[in-house]
XYZ file of C-alpha atoms in Angstrom:
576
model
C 0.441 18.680 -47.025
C -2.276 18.202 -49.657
C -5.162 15.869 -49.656
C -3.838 13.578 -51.768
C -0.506 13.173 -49.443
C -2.901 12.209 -46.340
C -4.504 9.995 -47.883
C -1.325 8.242 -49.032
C -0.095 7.998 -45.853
C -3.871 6.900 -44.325
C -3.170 4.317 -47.035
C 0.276 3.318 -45.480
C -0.512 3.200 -42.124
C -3.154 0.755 -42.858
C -1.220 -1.702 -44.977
C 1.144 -1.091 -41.513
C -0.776 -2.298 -38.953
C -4.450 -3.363 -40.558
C -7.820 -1.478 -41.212
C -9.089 -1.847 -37.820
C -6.048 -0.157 -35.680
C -5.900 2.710 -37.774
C -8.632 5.125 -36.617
C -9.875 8.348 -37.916
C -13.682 8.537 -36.934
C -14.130 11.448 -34.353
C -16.053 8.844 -31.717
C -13.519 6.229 -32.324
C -10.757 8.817 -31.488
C -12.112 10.662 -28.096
C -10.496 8.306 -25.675
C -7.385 8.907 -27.152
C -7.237 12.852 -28.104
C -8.802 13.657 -24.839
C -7.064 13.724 -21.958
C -7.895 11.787 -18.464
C -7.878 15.204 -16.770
C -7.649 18.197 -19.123
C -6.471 18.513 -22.556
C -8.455 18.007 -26.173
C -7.530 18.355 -30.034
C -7.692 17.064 -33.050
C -5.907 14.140 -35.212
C -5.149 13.170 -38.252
C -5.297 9.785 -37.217
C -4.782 7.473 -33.778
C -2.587 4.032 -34.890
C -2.457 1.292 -32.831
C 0.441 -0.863 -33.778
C 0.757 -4.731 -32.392
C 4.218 -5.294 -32.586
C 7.689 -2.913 -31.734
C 8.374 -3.492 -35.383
C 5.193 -2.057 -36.356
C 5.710 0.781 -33.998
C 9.171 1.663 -35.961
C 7.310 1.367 -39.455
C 4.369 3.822 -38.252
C 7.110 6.068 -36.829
C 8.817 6.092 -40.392
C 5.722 6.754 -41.864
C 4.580 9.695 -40.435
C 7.922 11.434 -39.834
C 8.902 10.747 -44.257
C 5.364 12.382 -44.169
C 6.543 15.348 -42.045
C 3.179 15.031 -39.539
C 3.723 15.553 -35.914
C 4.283 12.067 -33.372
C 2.034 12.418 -30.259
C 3.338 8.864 -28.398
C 0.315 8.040 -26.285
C 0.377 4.499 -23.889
C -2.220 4.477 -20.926
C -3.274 8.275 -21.410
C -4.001 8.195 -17.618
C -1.539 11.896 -17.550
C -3.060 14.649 -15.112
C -1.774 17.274 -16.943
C -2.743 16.707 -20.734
C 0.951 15.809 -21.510
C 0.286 12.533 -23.853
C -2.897 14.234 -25.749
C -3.023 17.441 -28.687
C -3.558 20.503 -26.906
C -5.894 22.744 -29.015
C -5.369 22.329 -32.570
C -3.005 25.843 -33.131
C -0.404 23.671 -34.582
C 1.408 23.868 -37.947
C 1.231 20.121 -38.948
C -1.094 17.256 -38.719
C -0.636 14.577 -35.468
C -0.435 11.339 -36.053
C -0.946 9.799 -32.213
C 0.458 6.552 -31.768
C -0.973 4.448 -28.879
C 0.829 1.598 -27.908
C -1.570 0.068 -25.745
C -1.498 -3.406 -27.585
C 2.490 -3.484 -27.449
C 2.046 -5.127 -23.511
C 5.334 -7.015 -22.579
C 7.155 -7.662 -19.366
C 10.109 -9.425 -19.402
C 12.220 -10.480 -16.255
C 16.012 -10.578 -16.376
C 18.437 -10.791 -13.518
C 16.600 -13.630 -11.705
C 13.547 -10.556 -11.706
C 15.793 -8.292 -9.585
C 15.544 -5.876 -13.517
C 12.937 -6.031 -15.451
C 12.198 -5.035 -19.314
C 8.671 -3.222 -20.248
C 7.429 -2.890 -23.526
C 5.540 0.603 -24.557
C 2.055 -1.387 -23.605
C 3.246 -2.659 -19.895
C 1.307 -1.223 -17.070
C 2.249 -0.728 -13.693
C -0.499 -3.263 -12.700
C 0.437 -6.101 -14.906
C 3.905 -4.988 -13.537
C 3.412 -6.081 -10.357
C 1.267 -8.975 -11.205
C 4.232 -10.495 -12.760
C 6.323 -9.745 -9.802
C 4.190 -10.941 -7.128
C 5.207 -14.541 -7.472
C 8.702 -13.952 -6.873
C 7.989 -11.466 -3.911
C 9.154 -8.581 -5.566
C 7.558 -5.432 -6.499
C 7.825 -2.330 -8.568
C 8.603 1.271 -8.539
C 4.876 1.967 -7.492
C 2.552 -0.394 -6.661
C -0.759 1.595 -5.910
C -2.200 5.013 -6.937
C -1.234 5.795 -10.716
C -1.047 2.004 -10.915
C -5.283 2.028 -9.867
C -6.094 3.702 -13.367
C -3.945 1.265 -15.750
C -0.719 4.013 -15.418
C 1.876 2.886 -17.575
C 5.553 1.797 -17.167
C 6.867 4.044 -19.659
C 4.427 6.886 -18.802
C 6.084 6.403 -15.352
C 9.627 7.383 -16.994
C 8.740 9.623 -18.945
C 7.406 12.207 -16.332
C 9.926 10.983 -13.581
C 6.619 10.024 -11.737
C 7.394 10.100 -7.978
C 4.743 7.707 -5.954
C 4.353 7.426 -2.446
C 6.990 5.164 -1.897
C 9.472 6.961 0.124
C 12.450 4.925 -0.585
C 12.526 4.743 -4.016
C 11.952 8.903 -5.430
C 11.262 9.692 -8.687
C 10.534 6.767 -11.468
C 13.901 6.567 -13.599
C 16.375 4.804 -15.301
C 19.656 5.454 -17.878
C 18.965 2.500 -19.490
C 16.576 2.294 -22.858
C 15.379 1.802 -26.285
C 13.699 4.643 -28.361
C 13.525 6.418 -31.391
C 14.699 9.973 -31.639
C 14.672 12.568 -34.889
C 17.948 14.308 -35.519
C 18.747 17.823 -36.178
C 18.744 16.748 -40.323
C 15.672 14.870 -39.913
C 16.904 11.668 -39.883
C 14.914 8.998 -37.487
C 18.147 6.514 -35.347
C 17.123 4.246 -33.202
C 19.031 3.989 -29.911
C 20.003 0.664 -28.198
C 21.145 1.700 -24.568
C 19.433 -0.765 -22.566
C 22.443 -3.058 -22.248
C 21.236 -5.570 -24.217
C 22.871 -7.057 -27.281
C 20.062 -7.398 -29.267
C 21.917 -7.332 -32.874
C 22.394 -4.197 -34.998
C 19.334 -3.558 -37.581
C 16.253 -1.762 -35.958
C 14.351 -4.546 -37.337
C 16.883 -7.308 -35.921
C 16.788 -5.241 -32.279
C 13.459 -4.745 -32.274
C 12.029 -8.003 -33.779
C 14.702 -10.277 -31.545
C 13.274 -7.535 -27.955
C 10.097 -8.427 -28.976
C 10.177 -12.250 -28.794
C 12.428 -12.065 -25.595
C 15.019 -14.024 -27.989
C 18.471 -13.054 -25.677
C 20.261 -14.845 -23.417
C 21.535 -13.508 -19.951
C 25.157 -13.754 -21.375
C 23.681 -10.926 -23.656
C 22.397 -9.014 -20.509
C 25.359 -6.663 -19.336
C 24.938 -5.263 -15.866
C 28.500 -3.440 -15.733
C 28.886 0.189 -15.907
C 25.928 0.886 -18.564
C 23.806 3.580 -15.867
C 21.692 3.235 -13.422
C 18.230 1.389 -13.804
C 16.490 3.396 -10.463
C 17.383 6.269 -8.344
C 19.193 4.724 -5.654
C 20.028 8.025 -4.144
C 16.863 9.146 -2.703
C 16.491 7.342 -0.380
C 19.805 9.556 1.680
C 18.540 12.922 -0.131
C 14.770 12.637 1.442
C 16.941 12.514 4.843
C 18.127 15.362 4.667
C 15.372 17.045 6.342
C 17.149 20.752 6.761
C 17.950 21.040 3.060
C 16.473 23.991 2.146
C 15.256 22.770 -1.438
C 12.718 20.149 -2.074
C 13.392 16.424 -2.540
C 11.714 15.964 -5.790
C 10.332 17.673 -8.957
C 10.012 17.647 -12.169
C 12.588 19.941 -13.655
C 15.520 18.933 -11.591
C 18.057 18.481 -13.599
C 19.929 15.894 -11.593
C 16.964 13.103 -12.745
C 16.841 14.175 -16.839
C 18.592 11.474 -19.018
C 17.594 10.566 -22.179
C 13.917 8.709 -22.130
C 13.753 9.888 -17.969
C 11.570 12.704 -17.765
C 11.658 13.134 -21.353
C 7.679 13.683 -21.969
C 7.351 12.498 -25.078
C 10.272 14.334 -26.957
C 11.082 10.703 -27.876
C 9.914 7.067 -28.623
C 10.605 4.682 -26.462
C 10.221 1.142 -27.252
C 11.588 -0.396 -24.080
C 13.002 0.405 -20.590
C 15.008 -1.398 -18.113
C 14.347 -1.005 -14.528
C 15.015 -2.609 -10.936
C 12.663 -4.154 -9.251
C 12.356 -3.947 -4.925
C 11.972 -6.777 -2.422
C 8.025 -7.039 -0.931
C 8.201 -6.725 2.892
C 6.023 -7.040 5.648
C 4.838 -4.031 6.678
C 2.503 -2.186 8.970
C 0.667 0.856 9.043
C -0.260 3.687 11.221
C -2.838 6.029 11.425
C -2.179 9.472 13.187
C -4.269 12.384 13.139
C -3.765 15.755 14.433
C -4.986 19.502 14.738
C -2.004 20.694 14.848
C 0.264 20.446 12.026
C 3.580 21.077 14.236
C 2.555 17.583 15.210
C 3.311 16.013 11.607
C 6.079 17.974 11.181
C 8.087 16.543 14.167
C 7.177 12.654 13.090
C 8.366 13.835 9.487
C 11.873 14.873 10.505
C 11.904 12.204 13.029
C 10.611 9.267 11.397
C 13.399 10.324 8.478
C 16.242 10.854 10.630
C 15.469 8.501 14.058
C 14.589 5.339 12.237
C 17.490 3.104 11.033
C 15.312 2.067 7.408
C 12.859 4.681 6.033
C 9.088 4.591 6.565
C 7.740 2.711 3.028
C 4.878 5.459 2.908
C 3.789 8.421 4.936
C 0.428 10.025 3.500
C -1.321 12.877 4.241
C -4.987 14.069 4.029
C -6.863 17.129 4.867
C -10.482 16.657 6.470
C -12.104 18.471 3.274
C -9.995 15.905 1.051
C -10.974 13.122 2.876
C -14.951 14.498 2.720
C -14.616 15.103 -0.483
C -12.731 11.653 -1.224
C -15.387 9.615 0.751
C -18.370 10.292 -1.207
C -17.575 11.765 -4.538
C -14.632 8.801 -4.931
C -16.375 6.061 -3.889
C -17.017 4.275 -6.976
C -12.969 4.240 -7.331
C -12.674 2.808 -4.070
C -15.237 -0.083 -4.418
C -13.949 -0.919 -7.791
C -10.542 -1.996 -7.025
C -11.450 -2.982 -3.439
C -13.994 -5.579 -4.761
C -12.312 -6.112 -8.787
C -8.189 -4.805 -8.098
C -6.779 -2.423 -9.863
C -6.745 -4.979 -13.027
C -10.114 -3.586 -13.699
C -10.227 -0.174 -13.659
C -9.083 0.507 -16.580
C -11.398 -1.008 -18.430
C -14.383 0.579 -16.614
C -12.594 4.125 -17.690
C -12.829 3.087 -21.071
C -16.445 2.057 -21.024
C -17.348 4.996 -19.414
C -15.260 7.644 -21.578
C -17.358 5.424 -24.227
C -21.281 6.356 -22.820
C -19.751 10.164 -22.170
C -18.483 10.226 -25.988
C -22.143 9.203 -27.412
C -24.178 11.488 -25.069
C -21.510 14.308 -26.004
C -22.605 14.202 -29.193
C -26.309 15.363 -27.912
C -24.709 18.181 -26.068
C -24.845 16.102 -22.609
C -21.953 16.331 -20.763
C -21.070 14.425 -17.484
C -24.378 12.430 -17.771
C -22.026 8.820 -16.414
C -20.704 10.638 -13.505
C -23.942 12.189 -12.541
C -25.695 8.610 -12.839
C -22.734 6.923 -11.124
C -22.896 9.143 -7.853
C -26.606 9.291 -7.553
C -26.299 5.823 -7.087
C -23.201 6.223 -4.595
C -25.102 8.301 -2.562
C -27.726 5.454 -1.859
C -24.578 3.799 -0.334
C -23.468 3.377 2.854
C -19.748 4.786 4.219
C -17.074 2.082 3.020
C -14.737 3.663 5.202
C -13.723 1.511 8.770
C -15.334 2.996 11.423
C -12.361 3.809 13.783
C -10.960 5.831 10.681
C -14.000 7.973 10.449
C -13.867 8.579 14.011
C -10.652 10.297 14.004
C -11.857 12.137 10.771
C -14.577 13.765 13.257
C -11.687 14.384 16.016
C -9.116 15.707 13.777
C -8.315 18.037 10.738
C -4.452 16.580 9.351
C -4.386 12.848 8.771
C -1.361 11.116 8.084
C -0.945 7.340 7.119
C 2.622 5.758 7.769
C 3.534 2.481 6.390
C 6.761 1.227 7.945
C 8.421 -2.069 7.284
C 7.810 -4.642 10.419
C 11.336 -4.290 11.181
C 11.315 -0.995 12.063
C 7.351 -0.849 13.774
C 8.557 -1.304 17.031
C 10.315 2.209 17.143
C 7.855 3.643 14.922
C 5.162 2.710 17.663
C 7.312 3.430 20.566
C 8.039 6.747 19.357
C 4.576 7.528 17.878
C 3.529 6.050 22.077
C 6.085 8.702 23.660
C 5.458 11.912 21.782
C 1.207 11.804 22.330
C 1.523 10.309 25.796
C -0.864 13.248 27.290
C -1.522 14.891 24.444
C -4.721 17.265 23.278
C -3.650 17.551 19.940
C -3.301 14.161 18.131
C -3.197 10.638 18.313
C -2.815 7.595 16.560
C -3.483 3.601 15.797
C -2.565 0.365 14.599
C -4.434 -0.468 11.690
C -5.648 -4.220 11.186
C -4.733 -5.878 7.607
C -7.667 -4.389 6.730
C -7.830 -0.911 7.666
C -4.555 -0.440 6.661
C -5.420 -1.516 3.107
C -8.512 1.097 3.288
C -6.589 3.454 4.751
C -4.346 4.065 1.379
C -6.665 2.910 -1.107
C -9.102 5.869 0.598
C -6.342 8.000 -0.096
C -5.573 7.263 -3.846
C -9.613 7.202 -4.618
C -9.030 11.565 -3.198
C -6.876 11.540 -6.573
C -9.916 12.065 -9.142
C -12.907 12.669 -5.922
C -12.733 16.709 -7.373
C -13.303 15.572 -10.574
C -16.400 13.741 -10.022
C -17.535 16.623 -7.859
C -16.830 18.913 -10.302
C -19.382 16.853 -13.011
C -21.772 16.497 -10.639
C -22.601 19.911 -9.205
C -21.632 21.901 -12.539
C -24.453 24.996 -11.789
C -21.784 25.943 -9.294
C -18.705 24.985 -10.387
C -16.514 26.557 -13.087
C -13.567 24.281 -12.952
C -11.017 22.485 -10.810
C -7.435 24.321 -10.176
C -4.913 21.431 -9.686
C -1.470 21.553 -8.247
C 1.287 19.601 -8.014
C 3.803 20.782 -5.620
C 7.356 20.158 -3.947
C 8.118 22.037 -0.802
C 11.485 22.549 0.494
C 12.543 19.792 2.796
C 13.141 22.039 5.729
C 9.416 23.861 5.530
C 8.175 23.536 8.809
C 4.893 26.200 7.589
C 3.376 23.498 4.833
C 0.013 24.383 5.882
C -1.380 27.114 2.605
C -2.858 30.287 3.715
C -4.622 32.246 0.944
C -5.421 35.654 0.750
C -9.042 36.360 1.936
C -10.054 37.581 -1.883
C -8.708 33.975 -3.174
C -10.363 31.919 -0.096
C -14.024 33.689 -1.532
C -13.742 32.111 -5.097
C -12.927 28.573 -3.895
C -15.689 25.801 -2.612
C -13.707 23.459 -1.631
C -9.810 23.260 -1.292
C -8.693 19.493 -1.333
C -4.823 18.965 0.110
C -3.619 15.544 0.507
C 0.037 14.352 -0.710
C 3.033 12.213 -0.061
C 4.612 13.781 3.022
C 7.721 12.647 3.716
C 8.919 13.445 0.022
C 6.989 17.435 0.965
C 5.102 16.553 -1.968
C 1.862 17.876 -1.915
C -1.449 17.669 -4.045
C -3.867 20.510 -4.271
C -7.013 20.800 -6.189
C -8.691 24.098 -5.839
C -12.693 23.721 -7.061
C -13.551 26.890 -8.291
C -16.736 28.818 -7.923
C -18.770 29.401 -11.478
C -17.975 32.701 -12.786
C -14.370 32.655 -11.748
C -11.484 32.291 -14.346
C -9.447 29.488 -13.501
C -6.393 30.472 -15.268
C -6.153 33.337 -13.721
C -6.741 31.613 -10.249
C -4.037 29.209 -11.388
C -1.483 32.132 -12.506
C -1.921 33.877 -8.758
C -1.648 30.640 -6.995
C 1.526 30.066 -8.998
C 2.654 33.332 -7.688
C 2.547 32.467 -4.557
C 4.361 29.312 -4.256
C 7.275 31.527 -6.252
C 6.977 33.296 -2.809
C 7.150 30.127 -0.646
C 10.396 28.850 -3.396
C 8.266 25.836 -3.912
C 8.669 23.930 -7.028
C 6.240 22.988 -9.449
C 4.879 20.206 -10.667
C 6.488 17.839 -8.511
C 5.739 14.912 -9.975
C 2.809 15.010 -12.757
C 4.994 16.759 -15.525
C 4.047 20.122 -16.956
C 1.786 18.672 -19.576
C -0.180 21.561 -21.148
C -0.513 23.216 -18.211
C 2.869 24.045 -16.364
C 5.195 26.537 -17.789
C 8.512 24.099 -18.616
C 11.515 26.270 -17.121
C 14.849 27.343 -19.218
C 16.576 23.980 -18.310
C 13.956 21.716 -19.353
C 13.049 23.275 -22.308
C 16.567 22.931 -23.281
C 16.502 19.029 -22.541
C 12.956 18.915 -24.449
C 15.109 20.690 -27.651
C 17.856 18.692 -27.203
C 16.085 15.793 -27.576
C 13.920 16.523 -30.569
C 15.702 19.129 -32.242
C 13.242 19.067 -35.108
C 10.005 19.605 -32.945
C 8.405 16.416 -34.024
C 7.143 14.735 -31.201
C 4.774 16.182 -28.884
C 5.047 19.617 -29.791
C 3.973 22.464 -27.592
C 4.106 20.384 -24.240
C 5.341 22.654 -21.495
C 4.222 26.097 -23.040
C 6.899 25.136 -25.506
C 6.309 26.436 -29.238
C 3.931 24.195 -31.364
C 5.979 24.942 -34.956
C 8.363 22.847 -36.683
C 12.024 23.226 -35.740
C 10.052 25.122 -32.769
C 9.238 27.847 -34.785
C 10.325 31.366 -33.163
C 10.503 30.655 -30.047
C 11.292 27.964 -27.316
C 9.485 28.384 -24.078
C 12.799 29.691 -22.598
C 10.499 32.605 -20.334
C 8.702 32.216 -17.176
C 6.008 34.089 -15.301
C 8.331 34.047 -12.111
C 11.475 36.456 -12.201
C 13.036 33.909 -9.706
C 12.993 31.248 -13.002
């Protein structure tokens, strides 16, 4: 395209959606071309539309104008999957963040709700709380502003065991034909008129009634299923990952390939619960509460979460700062503190300073204190494998009673009952682990060349979960941090490289060996830019966008229009 047409289109976008949400400056576009975790290119331009009918018109825009659509909401992704990727592409990107598009709408007395592009897990469950409901998730990608849609897009998992992988059948988005013609699709079961601009003006004002709210035969709005798969504990293939095809429909784990203006999802009863704090050095021990607690129990556990000493070291002091955020602020606040500080790190960038706010922020968490309870730390010094279960009060009796019988006189493990409070410590200390390797990684960069992070699904009858590495691998790595949801076999694990050592490569090898182990990967997180999409989900991704116009490239996939000469259709692994 020639100068002339960009600025045209600059010019159009503006009149769209106003001077001041269409940005262009390279400061004023870092938080949204760089991703949370990995991932970094350039833009043509980042828009920020106000209203779903904006959204449409900036979507016109830029696909008349032939430009590449990066959708973009929370851009909280751990795998660079809602951010450019390089800048080897064949067309401009025009990334569209729909951050100021927030909306939650209740329907079905709140047993469904209806998120706009801009809704957040947090103010999710905010608006649930009154009527004792919650949703999907309610803590961990919810902590760093995660978005609804975000969620559905990478059939997110959680840690909630009863509820698998984020998805629903029913939604509203945009998608480019094979001809290049832009449709929008109403299957959210809402009669919301025919005209986009009638549909999407009428959505955003709420302005339905429940007559207009069918609930027969239209698909599913969650995967009730899940909760009998994650039973069945001597399946030999995991319960959850990304590229199962059983759990890709339309905007579900769809990655961007579309635009989605609005899903409709279930919503879950609150209950009391309780939780439980085990720890062991002996993983057989976990392994026999995991089948039994799946199997035994007449409900499911709510949560089961496990942590590795080293995580938990690591977790303690370099994620502190997460922890005492949302323990003394909530969640609510976090994500504004992630914008202020990708703010400070964008001007001292500019002088060739990297990392200087996470330096500054954990020399003054080291002056601190543990915020940890002490009876959790003790157990940290006793035992290796930690493992937090959350079980609804119904069920705590046999949970304790069996938990009781199976250490009575034993050398390897043991557990407690947490208080309120522990137990709320207890699993925010695990979800602050999440980004502890990144902070460690900024602040000790003379030694560290980068952070190797997986996302992995074993098969549900694994009884060997515990990773040995070769003795070559174990020399380049400081610190290995495992810690995961563990009744779903769902395991994260960030590898923190020594300097010197390529972390591709280290990547490539460790992806070799969970081929051998007939693990899947990633479980949860989406491929992004970093995970090789496999033959059946680059399919889906093509199917989708036939054209190659939204997020082009994601999953190894080609970057060229009408994707170019090739389609990410090979794999490293001769077993994909």
């Amino acid at each position: 395209m020639s100068e002339t047409s960009r600025d045209t289109l600059l010019a159009t976008l503006r009149d769209l959606v106003g001077p001041s949400h269409v940005l262009t400056d390279e400061q004023a576009t870092r938080r949204f071309r760089k991703g949370h975790r990995t991932g970094e290119g350039c833009v043509l331009a980042v828009i920020r539309p106000g209203t779903l009918l904006e959204q449409w018109q900036v979507l016109q825009a830029a696909v008349a104008a032939d430009r590449i659509v990066i959708m973009q909401a929370a851009n909280t992704g751990l795998t660079g999957g809602s951010t450019p990727d390089g800048n080897e592409y064949d067309r401009e990107i025009v990334l569209i963040s729909t951050l100021r598009i927030a909306g939650v709408q209740l329907i079905n007395d709140g047993e469904q709700v209806v998120c706009l592009p801009g809704a957040t897990l947090d103010r999710l469950e905010q608006a649930l709380a009154p009527l004792g409901r919650e949703p999907h998730s309610v803590i961990g990608s919810s902590c760093i502003g995660a978005s609804v849609l975000g969620g559905i897009c990478n059939n997110s998992g959680g840690a909630l065991v009863r509820r698998g992988p984020a998805y629903t059948e029913l939604a509203l988005y945009a998608q480019v034909k094979e001809d290049g013609s832009l449709e929008l699709v109403n299957h959210l079961g809402i009669d919301l008129g025919n005209s986009p601009e009638e549909i999407l003006t009428r959505l955003q004002k709420g302005d339905y009634s429940p007559q207009q709210v069918s609930n027969d035969s239209h698909g599913k709005a969650s995967d009730a299923s899940y909760a009998e798969h994650v039973r069945e504990v001597d399946a030999d293939t995991p319960a959850r990952f990304n590229a199962d095809p059983s759990r890709l429909f339309e905007a579900s784990g769809s990655a961007g390939k579309l635009c989605l203006f609005a899903v409709r999802l279930d919503t879950f009863p609150k209950e009391p619960s309780s939780v439980l704090y085990i720890g062991s050095n002996d993983p057989h021990d976990l392994t026999e509460i995991r089948r039994h607690l799946l199997t035994a129990l007449p409900r499911l556990p709510i949560a089961g979460e496990y942590i590795h000493r080293t995580a938990f070291d690591i977790g303690e002091k370099y994620g502190k700062d997460t922890f005492l955020v949302i323990d003394c602020f909530g969640t609510a606040k976090v994500p504004a503190a992630f914008a202020l500080k990708s703010r400070i790190d964008g001007f001292f960038e500019r002088f060739g300073l990297h990392g200087v706010t996470d330096r500054v922020i954990q020399a003054a968490m080291n002056l601190l204190p543990s915020h940890l309870p002490q009876r959790m730390r003790d157990y940290r010094d006793r035992y290796e494998h930690h493992l937090l279960v959350r079980v609804s009060n119904d069920t705590l009796e046999a949970t304790r009673a069996f938990l009781g019988e199976y250490f009575n006189g034993s050398t390897s493990g043991a557990f407690f009952e947490c208080d309120a409070e522990e137990g709320r410590k207890a699993f925010l200390h695990r979800f602050a682990i999440a980004g502890a390797a990144i902070r460690y990684r900024e602040a000790h960069r003379d030694s560290v060349e980068d952070i190797v992070a997986l996302d992995i699904a074993l098969r549900r009858n694994d009884r060997d979960w515990v990773e040995t590495l070769p003795q070559a691998m174990e020399e380049q790595i400081i610190h290995k941090l495992y810690y995961g949801h563990f009744f779903c076999h769902v395991f994260h694990q960030d590898y923190i490289v020594r300097k010197g050592v390529d972390p591709l490569d280290m990547e490539h090898r460790m992806w070799a060996l969970l081929d051998q182990r007939r693990a899947e990967y990633p479980a949860e997180h989406n491929v992004g830019h970093l995970y090789i999409a496999k033959p059946a989900l680059a399919g889906f991704y093509r199917d989708l966008d036939p054209t190659n116009t939204f997020n082009p490239g994601i999953g190894h996939t080609s970057k060229k229009r009408g994707w170019g000469e090739c389609c990410g259709q090979e794999h490293h692994g001769a077993d994909h």
